[in-house]
Short mmCIF file of C-alpha atoms and ligand atoms in Angstrom, two decimals:
data_model
loop_
_atom_site.label_atom_id
_atom_site.label_comp_id
_atom_site.label_asym_id
_atom_site.label_seq_id
_atom_site.Cartn_x
_atom_site.Cartn_y
_atom_site.Cartn_z
CA MET A 1 26.24 -11.41 -12.64
CA PHE A 2 22.57 -10.27 -13.06
CA LYS A 3 21.43 -7.56 -11.73
CA THR A 4 17.91 -6.03 -10.46
CA ILE A 5 15.87 -4.60 -13.55
CA LYS A 6 15.74 -0.70 -13.98
CA GLY A 7 13.20 0.79 -11.76
CA THR A 8 12.47 -2.55 -10.03
CA LYS A 9 13.91 -3.80 -6.61
CA ASP A 10 15.03 -6.32 -4.01
CA ILE A 11 14.03 -5.67 -0.67
CA LEU A 12 16.19 -7.25 1.48
CA PRO A 13 16.13 -8.90 5.62
CA SER A 14 17.50 -5.36 7.22
CA GLU A 15 13.96 -3.81 5.17
CA ILE A 16 11.40 -6.17 5.06
CA HIS A 17 10.48 -5.66 9.13
CA LYS A 18 9.32 -1.98 7.79
CA TRP A 19 6.90 -4.21 5.64
CA HIS A 20 5.85 -6.87 7.81
CA TYR A 21 4.85 -3.93 10.27
CA ILE A 22 3.28 -2.32 7.55
CA GLU A 23 1.19 -5.15 6.83
CA THR A 24 0.21 -6.28 9.81
CA THR A 25 -1.29 -2.17 10.47
CA LEU A 26 -2.98 -2.52 7.06
CA ARG A 27 -4.74 -5.78 7.92
CA ARG A 28 -5.82 -4.78 11.27
CA LEU A 29 -7.06 -1.71 10.02
CA PHE A 30 -8.99 -3.15 7.17
CA HIS A 31 -11.03 -5.79 9.42
CA ARG A 32 -11.71 -3.10 12.13
CA PHE A 33 -13.37 -1.13 9.11
CA GLY A 34 -15.15 -4.64 7.81
CA TYR A 35 -13.04 -5.08 4.80
CA GLN A 36 -11.99 -8.67 3.40
CA GLU A 37 -8.75 -9.80 1.36
CA ILE A 38 -9.45 -10.20 -1.83
CA ARG A 39 -6.05 -11.27 -4.54
CA THR A 40 -6.45 -11.49 -7.91
CA PRO A 41 -4.29 -12.25 -11.00
CA VAL A 42 -0.49 -10.35 -12.01
CA PHE A 43 -2.32 -10.72 -15.26
CA GLU A 44 -5.34 -10.35 -17.04
CA GLU A 45 -6.72 -8.98 -20.34
CA THR A 46 -5.54 -6.02 -21.68
CA ALA A 47 -9.00 -4.70 -22.83
CA LEU A 48 -10.10 -4.78 -19.21
CA PHE A 49 -7.35 -2.16 -18.00
CA GLN A 50 -7.94 -0.65 -21.16
CA ARG A 51 -11.31 -0.33 -20.61
CA GLY A 52 -11.54 0.00 -16.58
CA ILE A 53 -8.50 2.83 -17.03
CA GLY A 54 -9.28 4.66 -19.87
CA GLU A 55 -7.71 5.34 -23.71
CA THR A 56 -6.82 8.40 -22.73
CA THR A 57 -4.29 7.95 -19.52
CA ASP A 58 -0.56 8.15 -19.86
CA ILE A 59 -1.03 4.26 -17.39
CA VAL A 60 -2.79 3.28 -20.80
CA GLY A 61 -0.69 5.28 -23.56
CA LYS A 62 1.85 4.08 -22.72
CA GLU A 63 2.75 2.35 -18.93
CA MET A 64 1.66 -1.23 -19.67
CA TYR A 65 3.32 -4.34 -19.82
CA SER A 66 1.56 -6.20 -22.71
CA PHE A 67 2.08 -9.31 -23.92
CA ARG A 68 0.81 -12.52 -25.98
CA PRO A 69 1.66 -15.52 -24.96
CA GLU A 70 0.35 -16.96 -28.34
CA GLU A 71 0.07 -15.31 -31.51
CA SER A 72 -3.82 -16.34 -31.21
CA SER A 73 -4.58 -15.58 -28.21
CA PRO A 74 -5.98 -12.63 -26.43
CA SER A 75 -3.32 -9.54 -25.38
CA LEU A 76 -2.31 -9.95 -21.84
CA THR A 77 -1.18 -7.16 -19.24
CA LEU A 78 -0.03 -6.95 -16.08
CA ARG A 79 -1.79 -5.17 -13.83
CA PRO A 80 -0.73 -1.57 -13.98
CA GLU A 81 -3.68 -1.02 -11.03
CA MET A 82 -5.82 -2.86 -8.71
CA THR A 83 -9.02 -0.97 -9.33
CA ALA A 84 -10.28 -2.43 -12.25
CA SER A 85 -9.35 -6.23 -11.55
CA VAL A 86 -11.11 -5.85 -7.59
CA MET A 87 -14.42 -5.09 -9.87
CA ARG A 88 -14.52 -7.55 -12.37
CA ALA A 89 -14.15 -9.82 -10.12
CA HIS A 90 -17.08 -8.56 -8.32
CA LEU A 91 -18.80 -9.14 -11.76
CA GLN A 92 -17.59 -12.36 -12.37
CA HIS A 93 -18.72 -13.89 -8.84
CA ASN A 94 -22.06 -12.18 -8.94
CA LEU A 95 -20.39 -11.27 -5.23
CA SER A 96 -23.80 -8.38 -5.14
CA ASN A 97 -25.64 -11.89 -4.45
CA ILE A 98 -23.38 -12.28 -1.48
CA SER A 99 -24.41 -9.27 0.11
CA ALA A 100 -25.47 -5.78 -0.71
CA THR A 101 -22.16 -4.23 -0.08
CA THR A 102 -19.03 -5.60 -0.19
CA LYS A 103 -16.07 -4.20 0.99
CA LEU A 104 -12.47 -5.24 -0.12
CA PHE A 105 -9.14 -4.98 0.43
CA TYR A 106 -5.75 -5.78 -1.34
CA ILE A 107 -1.90 -5.46 -0.81
CA SER A 108 -0.41 -6.03 -4.64
CA GLU A 109 2.12 -5.56 -6.78
CA LEU A 110 1.87 -3.13 -9.74
CA PHE A 111 3.61 -2.69 -13.31
CA ARG A 112 4.05 0.87 -14.72
CA LYS A 113 6.48 1.56 -16.94
CA GLU A 114 7.12 4.81 -16.40
CA ARG A 115 10.59 6.92 -16.13
CA PRO A 116 12.14 5.46 -12.53
CA GLN A 117 12.93 7.69 -10.12
CA ALA A 118 12.84 8.65 -6.20
CA GLY A 119 9.36 6.89 -5.20
CA ARG A 120 8.52 6.13 -8.98
CA GLN A 121 9.36 2.46 -9.63
CA ARG A 122 8.34 -0.16 -12.43
CA GLN A 123 7.49 -2.89 -10.38
CA PHE A 124 5.35 -1.29 -7.08
CA TRP A 125 3.34 -2.29 -4.39
CA GLN A 126 -0.22 -0.70 -3.78
CA PHE A 127 -2.83 -1.21 -0.41
CA GLY A 128 -6.13 -0.06 -0.76
CA SER A 129 -9.87 -0.30 -0.47
CA GLU A 130 -12.64 -0.88 -2.72
CA CYS A 131 -16.06 -0.34 -1.11
CA ILE A 132 -18.87 -1.79 -3.90
CA GLY A 133 -22.57 -1.55 -4.01
CA SER A 134 -23.31 1.24 -1.81
CA GLN A 135 -24.16 4.76 -3.53
CA THR A 136 -24.62 6.98 0.01
CA PRO A 137 -22.41 10.02 1.40
CA GLU A 138 -21.46 8.50 4.34
CA SER A 139 -19.52 5.61 2.04
CA ASP A 140 -16.93 7.83 0.04
CA ALA A 141 -16.72 9.62 4.02
CA GLU A 142 -15.67 5.93 5.94
CA THR A 143 -13.17 5.49 2.72
CA ILE A 144 -11.68 8.59 3.21
CA ALA A 145 -11.86 7.92 6.96
CA LEU A 146 -10.28 4.91 6.48
CA MET A 147 -7.05 5.49 4.69
CA MET A 148 -6.39 8.72 6.86
CA THR A 149 -6.79 6.34 9.82
CA ILE A 150 -4.36 3.97 8.28
CA PHE A 151 -1.83 6.68 7.86
CA LYS A 152 -2.42 7.86 11.32
CA ALA A 153 -1.60 4.87 13.03
CA LEU A 154 1.67 4.27 10.97
CA GLY A 155 2.67 7.65 12.73
CA VAL A 156 2.14 9.77 9.13
CA LYS A 157 0.43 12.66 11.01
CA HIS A 158 1.53 16.01 8.72
CA SER A 159 -0.18 15.01 5.64
CA THR A 160 -2.64 17.01 3.66
CA LEU A 161 -5.99 15.59 2.11
CA LYS A 162 -7.62 17.41 -0.71
CA ILE A 163 -10.89 16.40 -2.01
CA ASN A 164 -13.36 17.80 -5.17
CA SER A 165 -16.62 17.04 -6.09
CA LEU A 166 -16.74 15.74 -9.73
CA GLY A 167 -20.72 15.48 -9.41
CA ASP A 168 -22.94 13.56 -11.26
CA PRO A 169 -22.43 12.43 -15.35
CA GLU A 170 -24.59 15.63 -16.39
CA SER A 171 -22.56 18.06 -14.25
CA ARG A 172 -19.91 16.41 -15.91
CA LEU A 173 -20.40 17.04 -19.35
CA LYS A 174 -22.13 20.63 -18.64
CA TYR A 175 -18.27 21.55 -16.89
CA ARG A 176 -16.87 19.68 -19.58
CA GLU A 177 -18.47 22.17 -22.29
CA GLN A 178 -17.42 25.01 -20.18
CA LEU A 179 -14.12 24.41 -20.15
CA GLN A 180 -13.80 23.54 -23.53
CA ALA A 181 -15.54 27.33 -24.30
CA TYR A 182 -13.46 28.71 -21.93
CA PHE A 183 -9.73 26.90 -23.67
CA LYS A 184 -11.22 27.64 -27.43
CA PRO A 185 -10.18 31.29 -27.58
CA HIS A 186 -6.29 30.45 -26.04
CA PHE A 187 -6.12 27.55 -28.11
CA ASP A 188 -3.05 28.17 -29.62
CA THR A 189 -1.28 28.90 -26.49
CA LEU A 190 -1.70 25.47 -25.00
CA ASP A 191 0.93 23.24 -25.35
CA ASP A 192 0.46 19.72 -27.67
CA ILE A 193 -0.61 18.02 -24.40
CA SER A 194 -2.75 19.70 -24.02
CA LYS A 195 -4.34 20.53 -27.20
CA VAL A 196 -4.92 16.88 -27.53
CA ARG A 197 -6.75 17.38 -24.24
CA PHE A 198 -8.81 19.80 -25.74
CA GLU A 199 -10.81 17.18 -27.64
CA THR A 200 -10.31 13.91 -25.56
CA ASN A 201 -10.29 14.91 -21.96
CA PRO A 202 -10.15 18.85 -21.46
CA LEU A 203 -10.45 18.56 -17.67
CA ARG A 204 -7.28 16.71 -17.65
CA ILE A 205 -5.68 20.24 -19.05
CA LEU A 206 -5.95 21.05 -15.59
CA ASP A 207 -3.74 18.19 -14.15
CA SER A 208 -0.80 19.70 -16.67
CA LYS A 209 1.95 20.67 -14.61
CA ASN A 210 3.32 23.10 -17.20
CA PRO A 211 4.20 26.88 -15.35
CA ASP A 212 3.17 28.68 -18.78
CA LEU A 213 -0.72 27.32 -18.03
CA GLN A 214 -0.86 27.63 -14.58
CA THR A 215 -2.16 31.38 -14.60
CA LEU A 216 -5.07 30.15 -17.60
CA ILE A 217 -5.63 27.40 -15.49
CA HIS A 218 -6.40 29.10 -12.05
CA ASP A 219 -9.06 31.35 -13.78
CA ALA A 220 -10.76 28.72 -15.52
CA PRO A 221 -14.26 27.91 -14.49
CA LYS A 222 -14.87 25.81 -11.19
CA LEU A 223 -15.84 22.23 -11.34
CA ILE A 224 -18.16 23.02 -8.04
CA ASP A 225 -19.83 25.89 -9.59
CA ALA A 226 -21.48 23.56 -12.52
CA LEU A 227 -22.52 21.21 -9.73
CA ASP A 228 -26.47 20.44 -9.52
CA GLN A 229 -28.11 20.81 -6.06
CA ASP A 230 -28.25 17.03 -5.62
CA SER A 231 -24.34 16.42 -6.57
CA MET A 232 -23.76 19.90 -4.39
CA ASN A 233 -26.32 17.88 -1.52
CA TYR A 234 -23.60 14.88 -1.76
CA PHE A 235 -20.64 16.75 -1.29
CA GLN A 236 -21.80 18.75 1.62
CA HIS A 237 -23.01 15.88 3.24
CA VAL A 238 -19.71 14.06 2.64
CA GLN A 239 -17.85 17.53 4.17
CA SER A 240 -20.05 16.74 6.98
CA CYS A 241 -18.94 13.48 8.01
CA LEU A 242 -15.53 13.71 7.31
CA LYS A 243 -15.63 17.24 9.84
CA ALA A 244 -17.60 14.75 12.19
CA TYR A 245 -14.86 12.66 11.89
CA SER A 246 -12.66 15.25 12.91
CA ILE A 247 -10.69 14.51 9.43
CA ASP A 248 -9.55 18.13 8.42
CA PHE A 249 -9.48 19.24 4.04
CA GLU A 250 -8.90 20.99 1.91
CA ILE A 251 -11.06 21.58 -1.15
CA ASP A 252 -8.89 21.51 -4.29
CA HIS A 253 -10.98 22.58 -7.40
CA ARG A 254 -7.91 21.41 -9.94
CA LEU A 255 -8.50 17.87 -8.00
CA VAL A 256 -10.34 16.43 -11.07
CA ARG A 257 -9.90 12.53 -12.08
CA GLY A 258 -10.10 12.70 -16.38
CA LEU A 259 -12.35 9.75 -16.62
CA ASP A 260 -16.13 10.15 -17.41
CA TYR A 261 -16.85 7.02 -15.26
CA TYR A 262 -15.97 8.74 -11.66
CA SER A 263 -18.35 10.73 -10.38
CA HIS A 264 -18.75 12.90 -6.89
CA THR A 265 -16.46 12.55 -4.78
CA ALA A 266 -12.23 12.66 -5.40
CA PHE A 267 -9.68 13.02 -2.98
CA GLU A 268 -5.70 12.92 -2.64
CA LEU A 269 -3.58 12.32 0.36
CA ILE A 270 -0.28 14.62 -0.32
CA GLY A 271 3.15 13.93 2.01
CA ASN A 272 5.00 16.96 3.46
CA GLU A 273 8.09 15.02 3.16
CA LEU A 274 8.14 13.58 -0.53
CA GLY A 275 9.67 15.56 -3.41
CA ALA A 276 8.33 15.67 -6.82
CA GLN A 277 6.34 12.67 -6.67
CA ASN A 278 4.13 13.53 -3.30
CA ALA A 279 1.24 11.90 -3.95
CA LEU A 280 0.46 9.23 -1.01
CA ALA A 281 -2.38 8.12 -1.72
CA GLY A 282 -5.82 8.89 -3.92
CA GLY A 283 -9.51 7.93 -4.16
CA GLY A 284 -12.90 8.52 -5.00
CA ARG A 285 -16.05 7.87 -6.47
CA TYR A 286 -16.26 5.55 -9.58
CA ASP A 287 -19.70 4.82 -10.63
CA GLY A 288 -19.89 4.32 -13.83
CA LEU A 289 -17.10 1.22 -14.46
CA SER A 290 -19.45 -1.28 -13.61
CA LYS A 291 -21.21 -0.36 -17.17
CA ILE A 292 -17.77 0.37 -18.91
CA LEU A 293 -17.17 -3.67 -17.82
CA GLY A 294 -20.04 -4.70 -19.27
CA SER A 295 -22.53 -4.70 -15.93
CA LYS A 296 -25.53 -4.67 -17.81
CA GLN A 297 -26.43 -2.93 -14.17
CA LEU A 298 -24.45 0.18 -12.73
CA VAL A 299 -22.40 -0.81 -9.36
CA PRO A 300 -21.73 2.68 -7.69
CA ALA A 301 -18.79 1.84 -5.83
CA VAL A 302 -15.61 4.16 -4.04
CA GLY A 303 -12.10 3.28 -3.12
CA PHE A 304 -8.22 4.37 -2.81
CA ALA A 305 -5.06 3.25 -3.28
CA ALA A 306 -1.89 3.95 -1.30
CA GLY A 307 1.96 3.14 -2.64
CA ILE A 308 4.10 1.48 0.15
CA GLU A 309 7.12 2.81 -1.30
CA ARG A 310 6.58 6.27 -0.66
CA LEU A 311 5.20 5.06 2.70
CA ILE A 312 8.46 3.49 3.85
CA ILE A 313 10.43 6.88 2.58
CA THR A 314 7.68 8.71 4.79
CA MET A 315 7.81 6.99 7.18
CA ASP A 316 11.85 6.82 7.08
CA LYS A 317 11.95 10.70 7.32
CA LEU A 318 10.10 10.47 10.28
CA ASP A 319 12.03 8.10 11.72
CA LEU A 320 8.90 6.09 12.44
CA PHE A 321 11.22 2.64 11.94
CA SER A 322 13.50 2.84 14.40
CA GLU A 323 11.80 1.40 17.56
CA ILE A 324 10.44 -1.51 15.64
CA LYS A 325 13.01 -4.60 16.24
CA PRO A 326 13.72 -7.10 13.14
CA ASN A 327 12.47 -10.81 14.12
CA ALA A 328 15.15 -11.55 17.09
CA PRO A 329 15.38 -15.15 18.28
CA THR A 330 14.31 -15.51 22.18
CA VAL A 331 17.25 -17.63 22.74
CA TYR A 332 21.32 -18.20 20.97
CA VAL A 333 22.87 -21.66 21.80
CA VAL A 334 26.17 -21.42 21.97
CA LEU A 335 28.51 -23.96 22.23
CA GLN A 336 31.29 -24.15 24.69
CA THR A 337 32.73 -27.94 23.30
CA LYS A 338 32.61 -29.51 20.15
CA GLU A 339 30.72 -32.62 22.56
CA ALA A 340 27.11 -30.43 23.16
CA LYS A 341 26.56 -30.34 19.76
CA THR A 342 23.93 -33.46 19.63
CA TRP A 343 22.69 -31.99 22.65
CA ALA A 344 21.96 -28.25 21.38
CA PHE A 345 20.99 -29.21 17.77
CA LYS A 346 18.07 -31.15 19.94
CA THR A 347 17.76 -28.52 22.42
CA VAL A 348 17.20 -25.97 19.36
CA HIS A 349 14.68 -27.86 17.22
CA GLN A 350 12.32 -29.14 20.81
CA PHE A 351 12.63 -25.32 21.38
CA ARG A 352 11.20 -24.07 17.89
CA VAL A 353 8.42 -26.96 18.12
CA LYS A 354 7.30 -25.62 21.04
CA GLY A 355 7.30 -21.96 19.77
CA ILE A 356 10.50 -20.47 20.72
CA ALA A 357 12.22 -19.01 18.14
CA ALA A 358 15.92 -20.19 19.01
CA GLU A 359 19.41 -19.62 16.41
CA ILE A 360 22.65 -21.70 17.25
CA ASP A 361 25.87 -21.25 14.95
CA LEU A 362 25.88 -23.39 11.87
CA GLN A 363 29.28 -22.41 10.45
CA GLU A 364 31.46 -24.26 13.72
CA ARG A 365 32.93 -21.10 14.70
CA SER A 366 34.35 -20.00 17.79
CA MET A 367 32.05 -19.17 21.16
CA LYS A 368 33.46 -14.84 21.02
CA ALA A 369 32.29 -15.73 17.65
CA GLN A 370 28.68 -17.31 18.65
CA MET A 371 28.75 -14.89 21.08
CA ARG A 372 28.70 -11.57 18.84
CA GLU A 373 26.48 -13.35 16.53
CA ALA A 374 23.82 -13.57 19.49
CA ASN A 375 23.92 -10.13 19.83
CA ARG A 376 24.21 -9.08 16.08
CA LEU A 377 20.71 -10.77 15.63
CA GLY A 378 19.54 -9.32 19.18
CA ALA A 379 18.83 -12.31 20.74
CA GLN A 380 16.60 -11.83 24.29
CA TYR A 381 18.42 -14.67 25.57
CA VAL A 382 22.00 -16.95 25.41
CA LEU A 383 22.26 -20.57 26.79
CA ILE A 384 26.15 -21.58 27.29
CA VAL A 385 27.01 -25.05 27.00
CA GLY A 386 30.02 -26.79 27.45
CA GLN A 387 30.77 -30.30 29.18
CA ARG A 388 30.26 -29.04 33.26
CA GLU A 389 26.44 -28.11 31.67
CA LEU A 390 25.96 -31.78 30.00
CA GLU A 391 27.22 -33.37 33.19
CA SER A 392 25.08 -31.51 35.72
CA GLN A 393 21.88 -31.14 33.68
CA MET A 394 21.99 -27.35 34.77
CA TYR A 395 22.62 -24.83 31.93
CA ALA A 396 23.30 -21.04 31.94
CA LEU A 397 20.61 -18.77 30.69
CA LYS A 398 22.32 -15.18 30.53
CA HIS A 399 19.66 -12.19 29.77
CA LEU A 400 21.80 -10.12 26.90
CA GLU A 401 20.55 -6.63 27.86
CA SER A 402 20.80 -6.97 31.83
CA SER A 403 23.60 -9.21 31.47
CA LYS A 404 21.78 -11.12 34.52
CA GLN A 405 22.90 -14.72 34.31
CA GLU A 406 21.74 -17.67 36.04
CA THR A 407 21.68 -21.69 36.21
CA LEU A 408 18.60 -23.10 35.40
CA SER A 409 17.25 -26.82 34.48
CA LEU A 410 16.33 -26.85 31.58
CA GLU A 411 12.35 -27.49 31.94
CA ASP A 412 12.70 -23.95 33.99
CA ILE A 413 14.50 -22.47 30.90
CA GLU A 414 12.05 -23.64 28.76
CA THR A 415 9.18 -22.12 31.22
CA LYS A 416 11.17 -18.37 31.20
CA LEU A 417 11.47 -18.11 27.62
CA LEU A 418 7.75 -19.08 27.04
CA ASN A 419 7.38 -16.09 29.66
CA ALA A 420 9.41 -14.17 27.91
CA ILE A 421 7.68 -14.47 24.62
CA GLU A 422 4.17 -14.03 26.36
CA LEU A 423 5.69 -10.37 27.72
CA CYS A 424 6.09 -9.17 23.92
CA ILE A 425 3.06 -10.47 22.72
CA ALA A 426 1.11 -8.38 25.44
P1 AMP B 1 -2.32 6.41 -9.17
O1 AMP B 1 -2.56 4.85 -9.03
O2 AMP B 1 -1.32 6.20 -10.22
O3 AMP B 1 -3.55 7.16 -8.47
O4 AMP B 1 -1.88 6.07 -7.52
C1 AMP B 1 -1.57 5.49 -6.33
C2 AMP B 1 -0.67 5.94 -5.47
O5 AMP B 1 0.50 4.65 -5.97
C3 AMP B 1 0.18 7.35 -5.46
O6 AMP B 1 -0.13 7.83 -4.63
C4 AMP B 1 1.53 6.57 -4.91
O7 AMP B 1 2.40 6.36 -3.61
C5 AMP B 1 1.49 5.14 -5.47
N1 AMP B 1 1.89 5.11 -6.76
C6 AMP B 1 1.70 5.31 -7.82
N2 AMP B 1 2.40 4.68 -9.20
C7 AMP B 1 3.79 4.98 -8.62
C8 AMP B 1 5.55 4.04 -9.23
N3 AMP B 1 5.59 4.35 -10.51
N4 AMP B 1 5.69 3.40 -7.72
C9 AMP B 1 5.87 4.20 -6.76
N5 AMP B 1 4.23 4.34 -6.07
C10 AMP B 1 3.64 4.60 -7.42
#
């Protein structure tokens, strides 16, 4: 027997209603904020991610699924994140010629060779947005507001939003030097990975979870103190927008994105219901990415990404799916006699063509078993048909929840079922 590969999961029919509910809510909210969907290929050139995510990151260093389809072809990689692909698509198709600001969203599966654990898979799903072309604090605030509105609409209300500012590239460079000067006298006490980061990317030492380093990290100079006036004003403006939108936040000085092309706003949404893997979503401004991907012009951009599996774990813990019913048939046609078979299958087909979700037994089971199945599926009505019904052309329609039964013509039944659907949609 074959089984799913470590770190991957089947999404079975018993779970799919959760995904549909989330995806429908996402599409509705993204559109409300003026975002259009983009779908990019599952694999791209490895170099796109090496440059777009950064050689010093764990993702590029050890988590990518890379392969060469032919010996002579460039190395390809299953996408481990979406931002580089979306920016590549934006540049390749000159989307800035169509509109100065392009607002894109995605719902995509990603691949990372991480050690699987609760909330961490090797194939997982993310949704997110990229607002490309605008370099205003309002676009940073809009991205955060969009993310928070989505989580709130889905019922995840008590998570913590952390924000920070990385300033402009000059402020970052100044801070990098300050950090190196601070850590230098303590170099021997750093762990191996932090020693490497001291050279390659000292900001990422602040990400360390090593308990022995926490006091040293706590006392490190703060990025915010290295910001120049313009960067400070930008950050203040983002904060006042968030306050105007009544979005609560905390400033977290340790929230740094280690890559050179990030600038200004960085943010993270921390879930209260998750264990070790508690980041629900993260994002920030990445003005420098376009140039790293080969664009002559700087194309400013800001975005966020959130994991769907972690969202589902959170929503399960908060019992947010209990009200959402899996797709259930409006009517289940129950056969009392074999003679009714031809009529019943034809009627079910007609119902379906007319827009009524109708179901019928394909196992030739007893009437009792058919009724049990109708209940299991959560059908609203059962239509019972036997010899008497066929002769009189009047059929028994039973509403399962109330057990109320009526005898009606097929035409009246159709009208009733269509009305029931309309009531559900309303
Ligand atoms: P990142 O792209 O690493 O900033 O992650 C953004 C979000 O994607 C996280 O907050 C998680 O919700 C989710 N995520 C990241 N890695 C994984 C993974 N291996 N498995 C499941 N979800 C993940």
